[in-house]
Short mmCIF file of C-alpha atoms in Angstrom, two decimals:
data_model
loop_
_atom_site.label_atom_id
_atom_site.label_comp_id
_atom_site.label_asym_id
_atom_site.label_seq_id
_atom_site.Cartn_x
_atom_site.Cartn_y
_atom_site.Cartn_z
CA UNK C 117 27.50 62.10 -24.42
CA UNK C 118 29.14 65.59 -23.58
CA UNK C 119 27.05 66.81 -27.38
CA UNK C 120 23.60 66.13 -25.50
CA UNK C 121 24.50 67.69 -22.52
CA UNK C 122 25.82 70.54 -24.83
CA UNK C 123 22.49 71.01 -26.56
CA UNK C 124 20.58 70.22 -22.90
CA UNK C 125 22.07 72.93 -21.81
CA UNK C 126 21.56 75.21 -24.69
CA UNK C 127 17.88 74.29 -24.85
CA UNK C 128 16.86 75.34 -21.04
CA UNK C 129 19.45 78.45 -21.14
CA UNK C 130 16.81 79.46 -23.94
CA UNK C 131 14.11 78.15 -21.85
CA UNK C 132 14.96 80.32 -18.64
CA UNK C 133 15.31 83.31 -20.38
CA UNK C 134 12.15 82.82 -22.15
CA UNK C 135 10.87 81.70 -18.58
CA UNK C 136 11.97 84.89 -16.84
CA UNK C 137 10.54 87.34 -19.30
CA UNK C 138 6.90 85.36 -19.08
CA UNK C 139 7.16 85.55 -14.80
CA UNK C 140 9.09 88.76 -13.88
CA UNK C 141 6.40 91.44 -13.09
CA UNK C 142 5.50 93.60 -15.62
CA UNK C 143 6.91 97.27 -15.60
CA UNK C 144 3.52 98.96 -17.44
CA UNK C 145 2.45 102.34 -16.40
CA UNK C 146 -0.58 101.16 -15.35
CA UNK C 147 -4.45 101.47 -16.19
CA UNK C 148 -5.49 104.24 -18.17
CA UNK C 149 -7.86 105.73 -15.12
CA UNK C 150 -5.04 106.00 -13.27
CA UNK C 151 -4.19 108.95 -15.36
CA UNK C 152 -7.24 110.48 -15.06
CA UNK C 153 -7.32 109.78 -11.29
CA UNK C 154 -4.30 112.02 -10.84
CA UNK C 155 -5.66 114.62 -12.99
CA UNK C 156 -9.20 114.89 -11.13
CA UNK C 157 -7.10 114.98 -7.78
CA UNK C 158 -5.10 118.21 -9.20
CA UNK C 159 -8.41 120.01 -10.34
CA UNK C 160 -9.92 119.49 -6.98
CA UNK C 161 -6.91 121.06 -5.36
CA UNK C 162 -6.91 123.82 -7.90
CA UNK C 163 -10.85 124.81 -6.91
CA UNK C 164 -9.55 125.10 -3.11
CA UNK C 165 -6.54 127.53 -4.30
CA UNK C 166 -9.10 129.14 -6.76
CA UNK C 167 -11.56 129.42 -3.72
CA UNK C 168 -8.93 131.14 -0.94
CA UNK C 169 -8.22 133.69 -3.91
CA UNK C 170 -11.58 134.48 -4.35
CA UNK C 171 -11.79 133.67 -8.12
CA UNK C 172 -14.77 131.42 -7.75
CA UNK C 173 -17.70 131.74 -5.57
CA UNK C 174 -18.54 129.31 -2.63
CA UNK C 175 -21.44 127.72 -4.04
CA UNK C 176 -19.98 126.97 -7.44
CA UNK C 177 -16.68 125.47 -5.67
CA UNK C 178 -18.83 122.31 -3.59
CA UNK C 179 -21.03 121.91 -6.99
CA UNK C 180 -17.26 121.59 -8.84
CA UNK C 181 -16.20 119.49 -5.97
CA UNK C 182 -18.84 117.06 -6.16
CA UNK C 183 -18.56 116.72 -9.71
CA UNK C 184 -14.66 115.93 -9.62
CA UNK C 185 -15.35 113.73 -6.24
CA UNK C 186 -18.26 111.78 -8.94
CA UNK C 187 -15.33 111.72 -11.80
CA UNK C 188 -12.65 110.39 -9.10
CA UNK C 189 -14.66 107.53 -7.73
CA UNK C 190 -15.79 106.06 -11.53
CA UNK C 191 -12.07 106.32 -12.27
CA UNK C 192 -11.37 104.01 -8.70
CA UNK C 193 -13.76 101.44 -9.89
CA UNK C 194 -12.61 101.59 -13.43
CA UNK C 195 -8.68 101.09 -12.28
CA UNK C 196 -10.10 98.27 -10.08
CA UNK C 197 -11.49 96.53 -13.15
CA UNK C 198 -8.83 96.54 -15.33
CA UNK C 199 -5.95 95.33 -12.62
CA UNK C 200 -7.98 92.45 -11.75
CA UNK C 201 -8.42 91.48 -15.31
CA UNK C 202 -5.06 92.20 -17.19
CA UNK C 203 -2.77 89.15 -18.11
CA UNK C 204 -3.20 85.54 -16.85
CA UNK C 205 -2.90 83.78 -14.17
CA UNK C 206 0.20 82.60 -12.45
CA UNK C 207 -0.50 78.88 -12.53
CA UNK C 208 -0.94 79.54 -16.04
CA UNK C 209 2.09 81.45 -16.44
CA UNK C 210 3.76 78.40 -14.79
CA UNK C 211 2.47 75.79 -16.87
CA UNK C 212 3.07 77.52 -19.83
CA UNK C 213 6.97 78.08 -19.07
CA UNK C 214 7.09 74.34 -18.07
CA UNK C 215 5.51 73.04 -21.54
CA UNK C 216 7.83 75.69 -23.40
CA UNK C 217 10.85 74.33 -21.74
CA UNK C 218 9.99 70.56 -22.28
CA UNK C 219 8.89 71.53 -26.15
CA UNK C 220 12.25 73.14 -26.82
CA UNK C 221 14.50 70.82 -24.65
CA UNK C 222 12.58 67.96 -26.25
CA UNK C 223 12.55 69.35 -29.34
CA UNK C 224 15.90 69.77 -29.96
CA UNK C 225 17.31 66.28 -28.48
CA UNK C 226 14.50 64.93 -30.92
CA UNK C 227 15.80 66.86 -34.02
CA UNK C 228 19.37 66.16 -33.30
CA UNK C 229 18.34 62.37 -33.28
CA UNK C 230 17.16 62.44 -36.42
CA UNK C 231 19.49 64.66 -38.29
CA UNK C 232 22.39 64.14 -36.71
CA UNK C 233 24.94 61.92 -35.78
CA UNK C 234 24.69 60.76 -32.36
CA UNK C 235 27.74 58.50 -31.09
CA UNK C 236 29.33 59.72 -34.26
CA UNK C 237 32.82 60.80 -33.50
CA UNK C 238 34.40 64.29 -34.08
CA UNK C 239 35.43 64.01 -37.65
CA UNK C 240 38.02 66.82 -39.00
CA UNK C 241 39.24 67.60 -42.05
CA UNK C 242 42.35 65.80 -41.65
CA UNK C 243 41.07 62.46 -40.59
CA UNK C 244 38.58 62.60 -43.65
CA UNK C 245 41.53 63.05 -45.96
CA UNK C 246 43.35 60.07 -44.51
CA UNK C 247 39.98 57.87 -44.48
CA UNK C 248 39.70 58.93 -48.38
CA UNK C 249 43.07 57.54 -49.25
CA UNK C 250 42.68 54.84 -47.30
CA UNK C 251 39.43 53.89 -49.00
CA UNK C 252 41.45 54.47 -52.23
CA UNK C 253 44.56 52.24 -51.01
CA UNK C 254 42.39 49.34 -50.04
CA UNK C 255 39.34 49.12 -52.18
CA UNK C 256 38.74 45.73 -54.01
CA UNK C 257 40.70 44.93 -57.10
CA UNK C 258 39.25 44.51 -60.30
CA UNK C 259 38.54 40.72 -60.10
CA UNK C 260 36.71 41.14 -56.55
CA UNK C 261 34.56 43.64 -58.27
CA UNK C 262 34.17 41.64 -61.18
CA UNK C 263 32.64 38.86 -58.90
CA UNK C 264 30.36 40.99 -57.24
CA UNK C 265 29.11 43.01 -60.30
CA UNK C 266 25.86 43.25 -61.79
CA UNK C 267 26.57 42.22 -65.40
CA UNK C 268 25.06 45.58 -67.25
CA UNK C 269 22.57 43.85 -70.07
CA UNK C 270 23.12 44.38 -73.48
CA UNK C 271 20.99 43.88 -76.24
CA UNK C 272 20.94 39.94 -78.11
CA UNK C 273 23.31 39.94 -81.06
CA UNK C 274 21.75 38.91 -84.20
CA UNK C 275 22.93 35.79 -85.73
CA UNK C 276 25.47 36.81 -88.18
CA UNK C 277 26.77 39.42 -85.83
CA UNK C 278 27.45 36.71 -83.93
CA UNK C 279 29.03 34.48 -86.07
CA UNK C 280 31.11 37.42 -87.74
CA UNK C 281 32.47 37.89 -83.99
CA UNK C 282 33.60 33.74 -83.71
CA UNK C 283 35.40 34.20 -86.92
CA UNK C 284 37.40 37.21 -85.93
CA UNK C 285 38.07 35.25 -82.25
CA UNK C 286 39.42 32.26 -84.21
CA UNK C 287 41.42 34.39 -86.32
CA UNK C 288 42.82 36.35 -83.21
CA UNK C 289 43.91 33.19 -81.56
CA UNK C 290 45.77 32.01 -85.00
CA UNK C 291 47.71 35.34 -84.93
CA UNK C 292 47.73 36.83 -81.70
CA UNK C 293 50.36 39.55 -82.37
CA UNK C 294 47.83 41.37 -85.22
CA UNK C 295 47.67 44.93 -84.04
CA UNK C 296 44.20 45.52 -85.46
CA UNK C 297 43.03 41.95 -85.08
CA UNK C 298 43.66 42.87 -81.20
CA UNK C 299 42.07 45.95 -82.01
CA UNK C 300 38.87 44.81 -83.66
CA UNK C 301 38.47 42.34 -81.37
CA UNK C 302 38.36 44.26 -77.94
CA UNK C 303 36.06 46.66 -79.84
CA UNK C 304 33.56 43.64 -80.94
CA UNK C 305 33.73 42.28 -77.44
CA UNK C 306 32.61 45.37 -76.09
CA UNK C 307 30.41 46.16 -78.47
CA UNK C 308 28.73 42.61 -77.70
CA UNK C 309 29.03 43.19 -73.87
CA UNK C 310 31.59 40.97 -73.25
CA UNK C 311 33.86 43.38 -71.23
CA UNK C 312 35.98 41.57 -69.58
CA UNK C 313 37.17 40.04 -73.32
CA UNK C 314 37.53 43.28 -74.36
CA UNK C 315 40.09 44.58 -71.84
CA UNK C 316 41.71 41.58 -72.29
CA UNK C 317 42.18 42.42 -75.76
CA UNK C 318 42.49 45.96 -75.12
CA UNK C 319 45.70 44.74 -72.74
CA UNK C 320 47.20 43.16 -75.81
CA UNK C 321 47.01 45.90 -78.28
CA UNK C 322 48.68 48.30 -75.85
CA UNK C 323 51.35 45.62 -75.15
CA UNK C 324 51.79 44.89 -79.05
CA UNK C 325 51.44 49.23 -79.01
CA UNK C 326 54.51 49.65 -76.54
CA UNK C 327 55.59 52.65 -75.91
CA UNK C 328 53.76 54.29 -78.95
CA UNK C 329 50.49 53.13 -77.22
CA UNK C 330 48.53 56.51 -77.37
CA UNK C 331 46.32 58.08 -74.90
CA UNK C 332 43.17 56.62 -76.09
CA UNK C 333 43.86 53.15 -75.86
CA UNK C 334 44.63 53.18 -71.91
CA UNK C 335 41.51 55.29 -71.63
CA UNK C 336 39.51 52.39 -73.98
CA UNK C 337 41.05 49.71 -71.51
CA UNK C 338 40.13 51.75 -68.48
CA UNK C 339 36.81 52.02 -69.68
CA UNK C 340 36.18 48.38 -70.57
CA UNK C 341 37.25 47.53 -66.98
CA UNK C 342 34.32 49.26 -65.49
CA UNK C 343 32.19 48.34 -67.59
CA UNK C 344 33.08 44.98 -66.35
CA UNK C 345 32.93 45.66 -62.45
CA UNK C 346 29.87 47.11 -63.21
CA UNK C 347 30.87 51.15 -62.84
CA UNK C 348 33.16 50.43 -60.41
CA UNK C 349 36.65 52.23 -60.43
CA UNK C 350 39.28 50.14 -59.75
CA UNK C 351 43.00 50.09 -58.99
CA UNK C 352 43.77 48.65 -62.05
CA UNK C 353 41.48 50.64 -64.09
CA UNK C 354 43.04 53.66 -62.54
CA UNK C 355 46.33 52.93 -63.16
CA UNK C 356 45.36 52.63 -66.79
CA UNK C 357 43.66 56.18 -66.71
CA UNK C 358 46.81 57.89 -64.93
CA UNK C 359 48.16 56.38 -68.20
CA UNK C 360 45.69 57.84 -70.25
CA UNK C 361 46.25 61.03 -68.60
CA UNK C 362 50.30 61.43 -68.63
CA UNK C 363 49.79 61.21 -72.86
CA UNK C 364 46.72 63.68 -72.78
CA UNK C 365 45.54 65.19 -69.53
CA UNK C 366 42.69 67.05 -72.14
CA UNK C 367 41.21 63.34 -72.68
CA UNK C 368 37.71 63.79 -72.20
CA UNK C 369 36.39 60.12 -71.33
CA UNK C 370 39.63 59.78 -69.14
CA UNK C 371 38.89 62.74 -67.19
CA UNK C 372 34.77 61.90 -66.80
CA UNK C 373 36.20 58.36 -65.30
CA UNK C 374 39.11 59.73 -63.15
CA UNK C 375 36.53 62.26 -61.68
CA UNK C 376 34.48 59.17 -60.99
CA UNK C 377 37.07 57.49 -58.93
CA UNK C 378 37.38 60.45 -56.76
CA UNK C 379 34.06 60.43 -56.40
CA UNK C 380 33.87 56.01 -55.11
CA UNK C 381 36.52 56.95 -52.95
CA UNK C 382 35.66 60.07 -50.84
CA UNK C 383 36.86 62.76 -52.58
CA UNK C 384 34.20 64.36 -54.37
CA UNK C 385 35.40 68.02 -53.60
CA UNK C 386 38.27 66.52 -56.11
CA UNK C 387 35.71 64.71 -58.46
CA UNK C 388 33.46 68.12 -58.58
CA UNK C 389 36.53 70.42 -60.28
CA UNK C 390 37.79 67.80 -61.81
CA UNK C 391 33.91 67.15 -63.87
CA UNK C 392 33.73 70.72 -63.85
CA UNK C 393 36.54 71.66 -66.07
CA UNK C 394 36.15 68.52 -68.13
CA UNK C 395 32.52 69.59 -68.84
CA UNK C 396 33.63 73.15 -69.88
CA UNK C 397 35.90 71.62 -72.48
CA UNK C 398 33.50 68.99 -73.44
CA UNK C 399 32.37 68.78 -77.44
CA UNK C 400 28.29 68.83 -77.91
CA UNK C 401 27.53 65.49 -78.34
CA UNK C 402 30.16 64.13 -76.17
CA UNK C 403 28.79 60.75 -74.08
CA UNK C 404 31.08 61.54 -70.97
CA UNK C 405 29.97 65.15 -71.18
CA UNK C 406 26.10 64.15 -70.90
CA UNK C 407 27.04 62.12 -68.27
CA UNK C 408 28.46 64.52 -66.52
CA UNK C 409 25.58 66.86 -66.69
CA UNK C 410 23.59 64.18 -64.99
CA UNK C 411 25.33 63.59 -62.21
CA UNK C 412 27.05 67.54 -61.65
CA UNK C 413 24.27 68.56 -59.56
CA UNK C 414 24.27 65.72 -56.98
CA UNK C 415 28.28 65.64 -56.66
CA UNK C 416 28.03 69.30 -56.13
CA UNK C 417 25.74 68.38 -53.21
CA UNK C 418 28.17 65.86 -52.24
CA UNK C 419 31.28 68.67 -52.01
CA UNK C 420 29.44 71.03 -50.36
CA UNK C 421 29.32 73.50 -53.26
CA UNK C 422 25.69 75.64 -53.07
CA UNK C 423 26.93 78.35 -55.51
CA UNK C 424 27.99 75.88 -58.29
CA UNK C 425 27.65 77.47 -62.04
CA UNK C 426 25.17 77.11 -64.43
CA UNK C 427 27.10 74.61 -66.76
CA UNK C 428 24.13 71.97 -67.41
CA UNK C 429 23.02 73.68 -70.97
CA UNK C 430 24.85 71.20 -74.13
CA UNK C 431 27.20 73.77 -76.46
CA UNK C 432 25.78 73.87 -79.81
CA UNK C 433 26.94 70.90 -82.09
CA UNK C 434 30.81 71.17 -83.37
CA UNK C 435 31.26 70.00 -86.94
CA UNK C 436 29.54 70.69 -90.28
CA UNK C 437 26.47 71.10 -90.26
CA UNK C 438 23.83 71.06 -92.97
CA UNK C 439 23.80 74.97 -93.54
CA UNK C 440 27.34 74.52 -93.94
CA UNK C 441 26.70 71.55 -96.22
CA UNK C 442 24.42 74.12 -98.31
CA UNK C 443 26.99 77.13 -97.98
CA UNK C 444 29.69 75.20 -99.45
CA UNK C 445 27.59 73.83 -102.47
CA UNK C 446 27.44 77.67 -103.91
CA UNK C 447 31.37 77.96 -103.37
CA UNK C 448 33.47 77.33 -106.05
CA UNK C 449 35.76 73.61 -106.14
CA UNK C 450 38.58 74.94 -104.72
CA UNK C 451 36.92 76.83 -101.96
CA UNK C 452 34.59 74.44 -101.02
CA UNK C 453 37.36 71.73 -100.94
CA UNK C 454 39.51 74.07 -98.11
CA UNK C 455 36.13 74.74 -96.22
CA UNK C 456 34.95 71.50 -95.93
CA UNK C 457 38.77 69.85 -96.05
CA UNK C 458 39.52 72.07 -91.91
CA UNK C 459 36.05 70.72 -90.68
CA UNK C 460 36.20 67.35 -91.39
CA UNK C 461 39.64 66.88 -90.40
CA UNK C 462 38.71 68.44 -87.13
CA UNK C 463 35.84 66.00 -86.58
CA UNK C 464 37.20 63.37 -87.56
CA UNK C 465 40.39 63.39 -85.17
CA UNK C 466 37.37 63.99 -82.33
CA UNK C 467 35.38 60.95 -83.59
CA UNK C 468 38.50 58.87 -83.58
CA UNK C 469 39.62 59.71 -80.32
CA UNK C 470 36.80 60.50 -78.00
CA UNK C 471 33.40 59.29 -80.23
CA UNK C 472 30.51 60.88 -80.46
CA UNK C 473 26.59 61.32 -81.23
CA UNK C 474 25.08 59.33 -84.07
CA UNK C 475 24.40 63.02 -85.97
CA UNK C 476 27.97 63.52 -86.06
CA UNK C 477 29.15 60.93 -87.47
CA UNK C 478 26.27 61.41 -89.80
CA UNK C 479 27.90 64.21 -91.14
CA UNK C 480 31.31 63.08 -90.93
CA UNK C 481 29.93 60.23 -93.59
CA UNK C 482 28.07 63.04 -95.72
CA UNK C 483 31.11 65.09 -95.65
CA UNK C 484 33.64 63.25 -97.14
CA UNK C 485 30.90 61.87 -99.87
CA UNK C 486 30.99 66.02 -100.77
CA UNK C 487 34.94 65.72 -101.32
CA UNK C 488 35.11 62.43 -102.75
CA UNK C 489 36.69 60.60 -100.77
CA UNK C 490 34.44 57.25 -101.05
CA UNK C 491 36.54 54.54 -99.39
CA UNK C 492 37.34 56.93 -96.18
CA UNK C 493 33.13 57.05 -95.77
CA UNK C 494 32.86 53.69 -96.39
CA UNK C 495 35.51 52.95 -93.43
CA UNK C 496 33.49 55.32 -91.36
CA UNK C 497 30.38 54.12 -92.48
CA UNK C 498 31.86 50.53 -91.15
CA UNK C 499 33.01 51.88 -88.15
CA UNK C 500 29.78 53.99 -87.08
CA UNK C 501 27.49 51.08 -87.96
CA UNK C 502 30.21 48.81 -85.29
CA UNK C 503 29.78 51.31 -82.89
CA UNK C 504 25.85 52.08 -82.97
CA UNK C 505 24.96 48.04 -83.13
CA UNK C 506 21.61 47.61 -81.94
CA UNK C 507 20.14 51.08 -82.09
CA UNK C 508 18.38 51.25 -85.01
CA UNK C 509 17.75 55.28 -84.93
CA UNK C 510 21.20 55.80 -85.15
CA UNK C 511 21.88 53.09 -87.78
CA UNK C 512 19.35 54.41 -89.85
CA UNK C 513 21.00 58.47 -89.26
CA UNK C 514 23.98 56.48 -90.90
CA UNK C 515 22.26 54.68 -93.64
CA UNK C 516 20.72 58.42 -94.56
CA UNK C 517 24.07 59.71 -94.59
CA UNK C 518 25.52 57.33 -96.43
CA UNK C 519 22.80 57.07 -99.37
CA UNK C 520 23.72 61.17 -99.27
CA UNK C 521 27.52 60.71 -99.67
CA UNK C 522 26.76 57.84 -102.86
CA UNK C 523 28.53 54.86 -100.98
CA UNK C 524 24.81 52.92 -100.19
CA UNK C 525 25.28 49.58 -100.05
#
C-alpha cells in the first residue's frame, strides 16, 4: 500500500506543476500595437517640442498631429483585438489541468498494475540468494521427477535392434560384474530411450569402475538421469556432475548440464558465466555447445545481462577435413602417417569423451581407413552407427565414410 501512495503522489506532484505553468498568468510583453502605441505617443510629444522651438510651422504641426492621433487610435483598437483573443479560456484551462492530472495519476497506477508487482514484497539481493538455495536444497528428488515427467519420445526400434538389445539384457543379468557388458548396456538403453535402465546401468559400471571411474562416466550417468525426469536437474543427478567435474572441470556436457541446474534453481546470473565460458571452449560440432547457443540469449535475459557478447556464431569444424584428406595424399608415407597420426588422435580422444556431429565421426572413420588401421574403423564404424540409430542422414554420412576407408560391410 505505501508503493501506490508513493507513485499517487509522484503522479499529481507532476500534475501540479504541469497545472501551475498552464494557470499562472502569462508574463508576455504584450500585443505588438502596444509598441507602436508608445512610439506614436513619443512623436506627438516630439512635434510639440519641435513646435515651441520653432522648427516646424503651425499648420504642418495639427496636420502631423492628426495623423499620429489617426495612427494612435488604429493601434487602441488593434491592442483591443488581440488581448481579447489570445489563449483560451479559463474553464478550459481548468478542464484541461483536471483531465491531465487524472490521465497521468491514472495512467501510472494503471501501468504499474500491469507491469509490476503489486502486493509483491520488497525483494533484495540477499533474500533472493537464500530463496535460490533453498529452491536448490528442497527441490524433488529424482524419482518425484521421474513420476511427473513427460517421457521424451524416441523413435520405434526396428526388430532386430530390438532383439539384439534382449540378448545383451539376458547376458548382463548372467554376469552382472562385466565392465563393458554394464557399459554396452546403459548405452543401448539410452540409445532405445529407456533412461532410467540406462542410469541404472550407468550406476553399475561406475561402481564396478571404483575409484578409476573417469570423468565421463558420472557426466553419462548425470545425463541419463535427466533424460529420465524429463530435463529436470536433480539432486542426484547433480551430485553425479560435481563428480564429473572434480575429475575434469573442462567437461563440456558436464558443464552445459551444471549451468542448467543453476538455471532450474534461481541462479541464472551463475548459469549465464558458467554457459558462457563453456561455449567459448566448446568444439564445432559439439551437441551441448548448440544447445547452448539456443538458449544463451534468453538466460542472458534472465541475469540481467543487456551487453552480453556476440558468441552465437559455431567455430569452424576441428578435425581433418577433406582438404586435409587431399593434402596428405601428395605427402610422402612417412609424412602423411605423422600428419594424419596428431589429428586423429586428437579427434578421437574428443569423440570418445564428449561425442560429436555425424561429419566428424565421418572423418574419424575415413581417417584411420588412410593409415590402415581397419579394425579401429570398424569399432568406430560400430560405435557411430550405435550412437546415430534412427537417423538415417547420419547413418548414411557413416556408410560413405566407411565404403571410403575399405571396411564396407
Amino acid at each position: 500500500m505505501s508503493f501506490w501512495v508513493l507513485i499517487f503522489l509522484i503522479a499529481l506532484l507532476i500534475a501540479v506543476f504541469l497545472g501551475y505553468t498552464m494557470l499562472r498568468g502569462r508574463r508576455a510583453e504584450g500585443p505588438t500595437a502596444e509598441y507602436d502605441l508608445r512610439v506614436y505617443r513619443e512623436q506627438l510629444a516630439g512635434v510639440d517640442r519641435d513646435l515651441a522651438r520653432g522648427v516646424i510651422g503651425k499648420a504642418d504641426a495639427e496636420r502631423v498631429r492628426t495623423e499620429i492621433s489617426r495612427r494612435i487610435l488604429a493601434a487602441d483598437a488593434q491592442m483591443r483585438g488581440e488581448v481579447e483573443s489570445v489563449g483560451p479560456s479559463r474553464t478550459v484551462t481548468i478542464v484541461a489541468f483536471a483531465l491531465m492530472g487524472a490521465v497521468l495519476i491514472g495512467g501510472a497506477l494503471a501501468m504499474y498494475r500491469q507491469l509490476g508487482a503489486a502486493g509483491f514484497p520488497d525483494m533484495p539481493l540477499s533474500a533472493r540468494l537464500e530463496m535460490a538455495e533453498e529452491l536448490r536444497i528442497n527441490r524433488p528428488s529424482q524419482t518425484e521427477a521421474e513420476d511427473i515427467a513427460t517421457p521424451i519420445q524416441t523413435p520405434p526400434l526396428e526388430e532386430s535392434y530390438k532383439t539384439l538389445l534382449d540378448r545383451l539384457r539376458e547376458t548382463v543379468a548372467e554376469r552382472p560384474n562385466d565392465l563393458q557388458g554394464q557399459t554396452l548396456l546403459a548405452q543401448h538403453e539410452t540409445n532405445a530411450g529407456n533412461f532410467k535402465a540406462g542410469y541404472e546401468a550407468q550406476t553399475q559400471v561406475i561402481a564396478l569402475s571404483g575409484d578409476n571411474a573417469p570423468a565421463h562416466a558420472y557426466s553419462n550417468q548425470a545425463e541419463m538421469m535427466i533424460l529420465a525426469a524429463g530435463g529436470y536437474v536433480s539432486p542426484k543427478a547433480e551430485e553425479a556432475l560435481r563428480n564429473a567435474l572434480e575429475r575434469d572441470p573442462k567437461l563440456g556436457p558436464a558443464r552445459y548440464y551444471w549451468g542448467q541446474m543453476l538455471s532450474q534453481t534461481g541462479r541464472p546470473d551463475l548459469a549465464y558465466r558458467v554457459w558462457v565460458d563453456t561455449l567459448r571452449d566448446a568444439p564445432a560440432g559439439a551437441p551441448w555447445g548448440d544447445a547452448i547457443r539456443t538458449q544463451i540469449d534468453d538466460l542472458a535475459f534472465r541475469a540481467g545481462v543487456f551487453n552480453a557478447p556476440d558468441i552465437g556464431a559455431a567455430p569452424a569444424a576441428p578435425g581433418p577435413s577433406q582438404d586435409d584428406m587431399n593434402a596428405a595424399a601428395e605427402l610422402s608415407a612417412e609424412e602423411r602417417q605423422e600428419m594424419i597420426r596428431g589429428m586423429v588422435d586428437r579427434l578421437s580422444d574428443r569423440l570418445a569423451t564428449e561425442g560429436g556431429s555425424p561429419d566428424e565421426w565421418a572423418r574419424l572413420i575415413a581417417a584411420l581407413g588412410v593409415l590402415g588401421e581397419a579394425e579401429k574403423a570398424i569399432s568406430i564404424r560400430d560405435e557411430a552407427v550405435t550412437v546415430f540409430a534412427g537417423n538415417n542422414e547420419a547413418l548414411q554420412m557413416i556408410d560413405a565414410a566407411a565404403l571410403q576407408a575399405g571396411i564396407a560391410q
